[in-house]
Amino acid sequence: FMKLAVPSALMVCLEWWSFELLVLLSGLLANPKLEASVLSICLNTASLTFMIPFGLGAAISTRVSNELGAGRPEAARLATRVTMVLGLVTGVSLGLIMISVRNLWGYAYSNEKEVVEYIARMMPLLSVSIIFDDMQCVLSGVVRGCGLQRIGACVNLSAYYLVGIPAALCFAFVFHLGGMGLWFGIICGLIVQMLLLLAITMRTNWD
């Protein structure tokens, strides 16, 4: 049990902690009050949109494990493909919604014009991260369903802490992109995570 539970927990925690770390790093920027406020709002928004793909990930994890356990690898493969399409459609839809309300979304959290305008500038980046986050969430579910939690944990560790966080530091403090640089860095981590999980899924021997 622990051999599955610990890596599964690490898969979730390693990703979540990297996003929380962005808020902490924002306190080191030139305008920490503004940056921390905006990054916190973006994190809250990302958490809100994450619930849908998280459900898809949980569903495909259960479906894949059940189908493989029943000796139906083709059904597991089909379920994976269908859920990947659903994840992509959901991610793009949520991203487009966030872009369409970018000038209004900030008012749900603050009446300060500076905060609202900053959030509007962040929304395109947030929308991109939502798309990749949706896809990785589905693929993570597939990996868990195949019993590859250890590999998934290693992927998350590499993607976020060898790519995402270093890239965030570089964009924010070397190229002076501020909070947008921090979020752009985490997008780099999301892309790497999604590509690695996709490669694992495509190379999985379903039989």
Coordinates of C-alpha atoms in Angstrom, one line a residue:
F1 CA 0.0 0.0 0.0
M2 CA 2.7 2.5 1.0
K3 CA 4.6 1.8 -2.2
L4 CA 1.7 3.2 -4.1
A5 CA 0.5 5.8 -1.6
V6 CA 3.7 7.7 -1.0
P7 CA 4.6 8.2 -4.7
S8 CA 1.0 9.2 -5.4
A9 CA 1.1 11.8 -2.6
L10 CA 4.4 13.1 -3.9
M11 CA 3.1 13.5 -7.4
V12 CA 0.4 15.9 -6.1
C13 CA 2.5 17.6 -3.5
L14 CA 5.6 18.3 -5.7
E15 CA 3.4 20.1 -8.2
W16 CA 1.4 22.0 -5.6
W17 CA 4.4 23.1 -3.6
S18 CA 6.0 24.5 -6.7
F19 CA 3.0 26.8 -7.3
E20 CA 3.0 27.8 -3.6
L21 CA 6.7 28.6 -3.9
L22 CA 5.9 31.2 -6.6
V23 CA 3.9 33.2 -4.0
L24 CA 6.9 33.1 -1.6
L25 CA 9.3 34.1 -4.3
S26 CA 7.0 37.0 -5.3
G27 CA 7.9 38.6 -1.9
L28 CA 11.4 39.1 -3.2
L29 CA 10.3 41.2 -6.2
A30 CA 10.5 45.0 -6.4
N31 CA 6.8 45.5 -5.4
P32 CA 6.2 42.5 -3.1
K33 CA 2.7 43.6 -1.9
L34 CA 1.4 43.9 -5.5
E35 CA 3.2 40.9 -6.8
A36 CA 2.2 38.6 -3.9
S37 CA -1.4 39.7 -4.2
V38 CA -1.6 39.0 -7.9
L39 CA 0.2 35.7 -7.7
S40 CA -2.1 34.6 -4.9
I41 CA -5.1 35.5 -7.0
C42 CA -3.7 33.6 -9.9
L43 CA -3.0 30.6 -7.7
N44 CA -6.5 30.7 -6.4
T45 CA -7.9 30.9 -9.9
A46 CA -5.7 28.0 -11.1
S47 CA -6.9 25.9 -8.1
L48 CA -10.5 26.7 -9.1
T49 CA -10.1 25.6 -12.7
F50 CA -8.0 22.6 -11.6
M51 CA -11.0 20.8 -10.0
I52 CA -12.4 19.7 -13.4
P53 CA -9.3 18.0 -14.8
F54 CA -8.6 16.6 -11.3
G55 CA -11.9 14.8 -11.6
L56 CA -11.0 13.6 -15.1
G57 CA -7.7 12.4 -13.8
A58 CA -9.3 10.5 -10.9
A59 CA -11.8 8.9 -13.3
I60 CA -9.2 7.8 -15.8
S61 CA -7.0 6.4 -13.1
T62 CA -9.8 4.2 -11.8
R63 CA -10.9 3.2 -15.3
V64 CA -7.5 2.3 -16.5
S65 CA -6.7 0.2 -13.4
N66 CA -10.0 -1.6 -13.6
E67 CA -9.7 -2.3 -17.3
L68 CA -6.1 -3.6 -17.0
G69 CA -7.1 -5.7 -14.0
A70 CA -9.9 -7.2 -16.0
G71 CA -7.5 -8.0 -18.9
R72 CA -9.0 -5.5 -21.3
P73 CA -6.0 -3.4 -22.5
E74 CA -7.7 -2.1 -25.5
A75 CA -10.5 -0.6 -23.4
A76 CA -7.9 1.0 -21.2
R77 CA -6.2 2.5 -24.2
L78 CA -9.5 3.8 -25.7
A79 CA -10.5 5.3 -22.3
T80 CA -7.1 7.1 -22.2
R81 CA -7.6 8.6 -25.6
V82 CA -11.1 9.8 -24.9
T83 CA -10.1 11.4 -21.6
M84 CA -7.1 13.1 -23.2
V85 CA -9.5 14.7 -25.8
L86 CA -11.9 15.7 -23.0
G87 CA -8.9 17.2 -21.0
L88 CA -7.8 19.2 -24.1
V89 CA -11.3 20.5 -24.8
T90 CA -11.8 21.4 -21.1
G91 CA -8.5 23.2 -20.9
V92 CA -9.0 25.2 -24.1
S93 CA -12.5 26.1 -23.0
L94 CA -11.4 27.3 -19.6
G95 CA -8.5 29.2 -21.0
L96 CA -10.8 31.0 -23.5
I97 CA -13.2 31.8 -20.7
M98 CA -10.5 33.3 -18.5
I99 CA -9.2 35.4 -21.4
S100 CA -12.7 36.7 -22.2
V101 CA -13.2 37.8 -18.6
R102 CA -9.6 39.0 -18.0
N103 CA -10.6 42.7 -17.5
L104 CA -13.3 41.8 -15.0
W105 CA -11.9 38.9 -13.1
G106 CA -9.7 41.0 -10.8
Y107 CA -12.8 42.8 -9.4
A108 CA -13.8 39.5 -7.8
Y109 CA -10.8 39.9 -5.5
S110 CA -9.9 43.6 -5.3
N111 CA -11.2 47.1 -6.1
E112 CA -7.7 48.4 -6.6
K113 CA -7.2 49.4 -10.2
E114 CA -3.5 48.5 -10.2
V115 CA -4.3 44.9 -9.1
V116 CA -7.1 44.5 -11.5
E117 CA -5.0 45.7 -14.5
Y118 CA -2.1 43.4 -13.5
I119 CA -4.4 40.4 -13.3
A120 CA -5.8 41.3 -16.7
R121 CA -2.2 41.1 -18.1
M122 CA -1.6 37.8 -16.3
M123 CA -4.7 36.1 -17.7
P124 CA -3.2 35.1 -21.1
L125 CA -0.3 33.3 -19.2
L126 CA -2.7 31.8 -16.7
S127 CA -4.9 30.5 -19.6
V128 CA -1.9 28.8 -21.2
S129 CA -1.0 27.2 -17.9
I130 CA -4.6 26.0 -17.5
I131 CA -4.4 24.1 -20.8
F132 CA -1.2 22.3 -20.0
D133 CA -2.3 21.7 -16.4
D134 CA -5.4 20.0 -17.7
M135 CA -3.5 17.7 -20.0
Q136 CA -0.9 16.8 -17.4
C137 CA -3.6 16.1 -14.8
V138 CA -5.3 13.6 -17.2
L139 CA -1.9 12.0 -18.1
S140 CA -1.0 11.8 -14.4
G141 CA -4.2 9.8 -13.8
V142 CA -3.2 7.4 -16.6
V143 CA 0.2 6.9 -15.0
R144 CA -1.4 6.3 -11.6
G145 CA -3.8 3.8 -13.2
C146 CA -0.9 1.9 -14.7
G147 CA 0.8 1.7 -11.3
L148 CA 3.7 3.9 -12.4
Q149 CA 3.5 6.3 -9.4
R150 CA 7.2 6.2 -8.8
I151 CA 7.9 7.3 -12.3
G152 CA 5.3 10.0 -12.1
A153 CA 6.8 11.4 -8.9
C154 CA 10.3 11.5 -10.6
V155 CA 8.7 13.3 -13.6
N156 CA 7.1 15.9 -11.3
L157 CA 10.3 16.4 -9.4
S158 CA 12.4 16.9 -12.6
A159 CA 9.8 19.1 -14.4
Y160 CA 9.2 21.5 -11.5
Y161 CA 12.4 21.6 -9.6
L162 CA 14.9 21.1 -12.3
V163 CA 13.1 23.2 -15.0
G164 CA 10.1 25.1 -13.7
I165 CA 11.5 26.8 -10.6
P166 CA 14.9 27.6 -12.1
A167 CA 13.2 29.0 -15.2
A168 CA 10.9 31.1 -13.0
L169 CA 13.9 32.5 -11.1
C170 CA 15.7 33.3 -14.3
F171 CA 12.7 35.1 -15.9
A172 CA 11.8 37.0 -12.8
F173 CA 15.2 38.1 -11.4
V174 CA 17.5 37.9 -14.4
F175 CA 15.2 39.2 -17.2
H176 CA 13.2 41.3 -14.6
L177 CA 9.8 40.1 -15.7
G178 CA 8.5 40.1 -12.2
G179 CA 5.4 38.0 -11.3
M180 CA 4.8 37.3 -15.0
G181 CA 8.3 35.8 -15.2
L182 CA 7.6 33.5 -12.2
W183 CA 4.4 32.2 -13.8
F184 CA 6.1 31.8 -17.2
G185 CA 8.7 29.7 -15.5
I186 CA 6.1 27.4 -14.0
I187 CA 4.6 27.1 -17.5
C188 CA 7.9 25.7 -18.7
G189 CA 7.7 23.1 -15.9
L190 CA 4.1 22.2 -16.9
I191 CA 5.1 21.8 -20.6
V192 CA 8.0 19.5 -19.6
Q193 CA 5.8 17.5 -17.2
M194 CA 3.1 17.1 -19.9
L195 CA 5.6 16.0 -22.6
L196 CA 7.3 13.5 -20.3
L197 CA 3.9 12.0 -19.1
L198 CA 2.7 11.9 -22.7
A199 CA 5.9 10.0 -23.8
I200 CA 5.4 7.5 -20.9
T201 CA 1.7 7.0 -21.9
M202 CA 2.5 6.5 -25.6
R203 CA 5.3 4.0 -24.7
T204 CA 3.2 2.1 -22.3
N205 CA 2.8 -1.6 -23.1
W206 CA -0.9 -2.0 -22.5
D207 CA -0.7 -5.8 -22.9

